[in-house]
Amino acid sequence: MIAYLEHFVHENDSDAMLQQEDEETASRLCQAMDLQGTIDYRSTGYAGKDFGGLHASTPFAVIRPSGSHDIASVIRFASQSPNLTVAARGNGHSINGQAMANRGLVLDMKESSDAGIDLIRYTDGYAVDVGGGALWEDVLRWCVSEFGYSPRSWTDYLGLTVGGTLSNAGVSGQTFRYGPQTSNVTELEVVTGNGDTVICSDTQNSELFFSVLGGLGQFGIITRARVLVQPAPDMVRWIRVVYSEFDEFTQDAESLITQSEGESFDYVEGFVFVNSDDPVNGWPSVLLNPDHAFDPTPMTRFDNPVLYCLEVALHYNKGNCSTTVDTRVEKLLGRLRFMEDTQFQVDLTYVDFLLRVKEAEKQAKANGIWDTPHPWLNLFVSKTSIMDFDRFVFKKILKDGIGGPMLVYPILRSKWDERASIVLPEGEIFYIVALLRFTNPYQKSPSVRDLVLQNQEIIQTCVRSGFDFKLYLPHYNTEDDWKQHFGDRWLWFVEMKSRYDPMAILAPGQKIFTRHD
Ligand code: FAD
């Protein structure tokens, strides 16, 4: 069986070879791997694509594991071949083929979350156990409906898996307070590249724990995570205000994220938009409810190419009377220097707030722009470089917008655990910059190639200007670039790889290490 597969993994085999498989092969593979789950080597197309739509690959087979046992069996099976690789695929929402295994085995991890049954008491709080393939949107609904509790740290969009975001970081408007999602798990179950199933935490097998968090899938496959939770509020007031000047926007955002809890909002984000009436990139993108009356006059007074929107949210419970909420919001907004008459707000349930991007997903699917390519670029830019980033990138290169959100908001480095694999710029405050490009097949717009080139131009601008920055959800093609990315963490990263996945079987789509014997 291994010999048969080796033919497949050699790139120069003819396509006819790919046709040779039959039902017998599947059942022989299942037996050889001792699988309780299923294997599919015909309908594998979806696992050769991702949300980015920029890369394609041909996996040999997609396996739906029935548990950690299957995952360990698949990895051990692959280790008997000199070439075979294994990629965990969460929801395939990567941009650059990170969850793919060309001519390898893809583990389809996605599952609905029903792993935990109880709230687990943890030091001075509670946690829940969830599967590595659980979608965060299921974790949210399940935690709130079962216990009235909720994880503390989120991503903006929740159609992502627990293992997929923990392999990167997982950031959103709560990160300033609780750190990324990687700082909000206390224990993991991981199947390493050696095929061992290991429980790890900051006190037990801690090197594996921290290397896996933000580890780009390089050291093991997360099969279970213990996620910190807290009582879920009933309601959220979601507010947007507009700034003409970037320095005022950043100073206000930074002042909000450095206040103690109770003295600030519960969520702080922001974005840049074009100073025009363009429905996608311009003033209308600030509206929280398209039915709201909208008078753009305050924004028309400025001739800046772009403006800035600070987005905040305050949690409250149904028992709070509305004047108390109004008073708290007024007090917090009263300290800020946004433009007069540019305050937009809505009240919605906590669950609807966290699922807010789901509505945008539905619309994008209806408009045909969810399935087109997304050449996204995500960066962490240090506070020391963000003013120049605005000057050179937002105000010049991106002055006409990108057909989607251009997020920019500050986060605090001290909320990140430096022992995890993620690399960050220097300094306590840095900004996430997320250029979430959408391409419309029905409109005349720059080609995907031009957009990728524009991303490269932005990175080159950062390098040439000496900005202190790191790519988030990084994508590089050469070892030198990866070395540069990890900086003084590179040797540690390599050492962890040699310990937990010495044959480089896992996550080949990240293109960091090459499979070897
Ligand atoms: P995949 O793309 O399937 O996998 C990503 C990587 O993780 C691959 O290398 C894969 O092999 C590995 N992997 C997957 N599952 C496991 C596992 N169980 N164990 C070990 N390795 C595994 N990110 C944010 O931080 N904040 C946001 O607000 C945010 N919003 C987003 C909105 C959209 C619409 C999209 C498309 C992406 C967004 N992201 C955001 C980025 C997202 O967090 C990453 O792309 C994430 O990796 C996607 O999760 P996934 O489950 O689809 O993972």
GROMACS .gro file of C-alpha atoms in nm, residues 2 10 23 25 31-32 40 96 99 102 121 126 174 196 198 200 236 263 289 304 327 350 355 411 459 473 507:
model
   27
    2ILE     CA    1   0.280   0.241   0.089
   10HIS     CA    2   0.585   1.186  -0.707
   23GLU     CA    3  -1.324   0.125  -0.407
   25THR     CA    4  -0.804   0.098  -0.272
   31GLN     CA    5  -0.752  -0.117   0.678
   32ALA     CA    6  -0.386  -0.022   0.645
   40ASP     CA    7  -1.246   0.966   0.027
   96ASN     CA    8  -0.237   3.089   0.068
   99ALA     CA    9  -0.427   2.384   0.489
  102ASN     CA   10  -0.052   1.837  -0.253
  121ARG     CA   11  -1.372   2.486   3.731
  126TYR     CA   12  -1.442   2.831   3.427
  174GLN     CA   13  -1.156   4.179   2.268
  196ASP     CA   14   0.177   1.039   1.987
  198VAL     CA   15  -0.027   1.414   2.426
  200CYS     CA   16  -0.027   1.957   2.730
  236VAL     CA   17  -2.432   4.476   2.330
  263GLU     CA   18  -1.342   5.224   3.258
  289ASN     CA   19  -2.793   4.958   0.986
  304ASN     CA   20  -0.844   6.392   0.309
  327THR     CA   21  -2.493   5.736   3.073
  350TYR     CA   22  -2.451   3.937   2.246
  355LEU     CA   23  -2.225   3.653   1.464
  411ILE     CA   24  -0.358   4.570   2.084
  459ILE     CA   25   0.535   4.482   0.225
  473LEU     CA   26  -0.114   3.454   0.898
  507ALA     CA   27   0.108   2.111   0.743
   0.00000   0.00000   0.00000
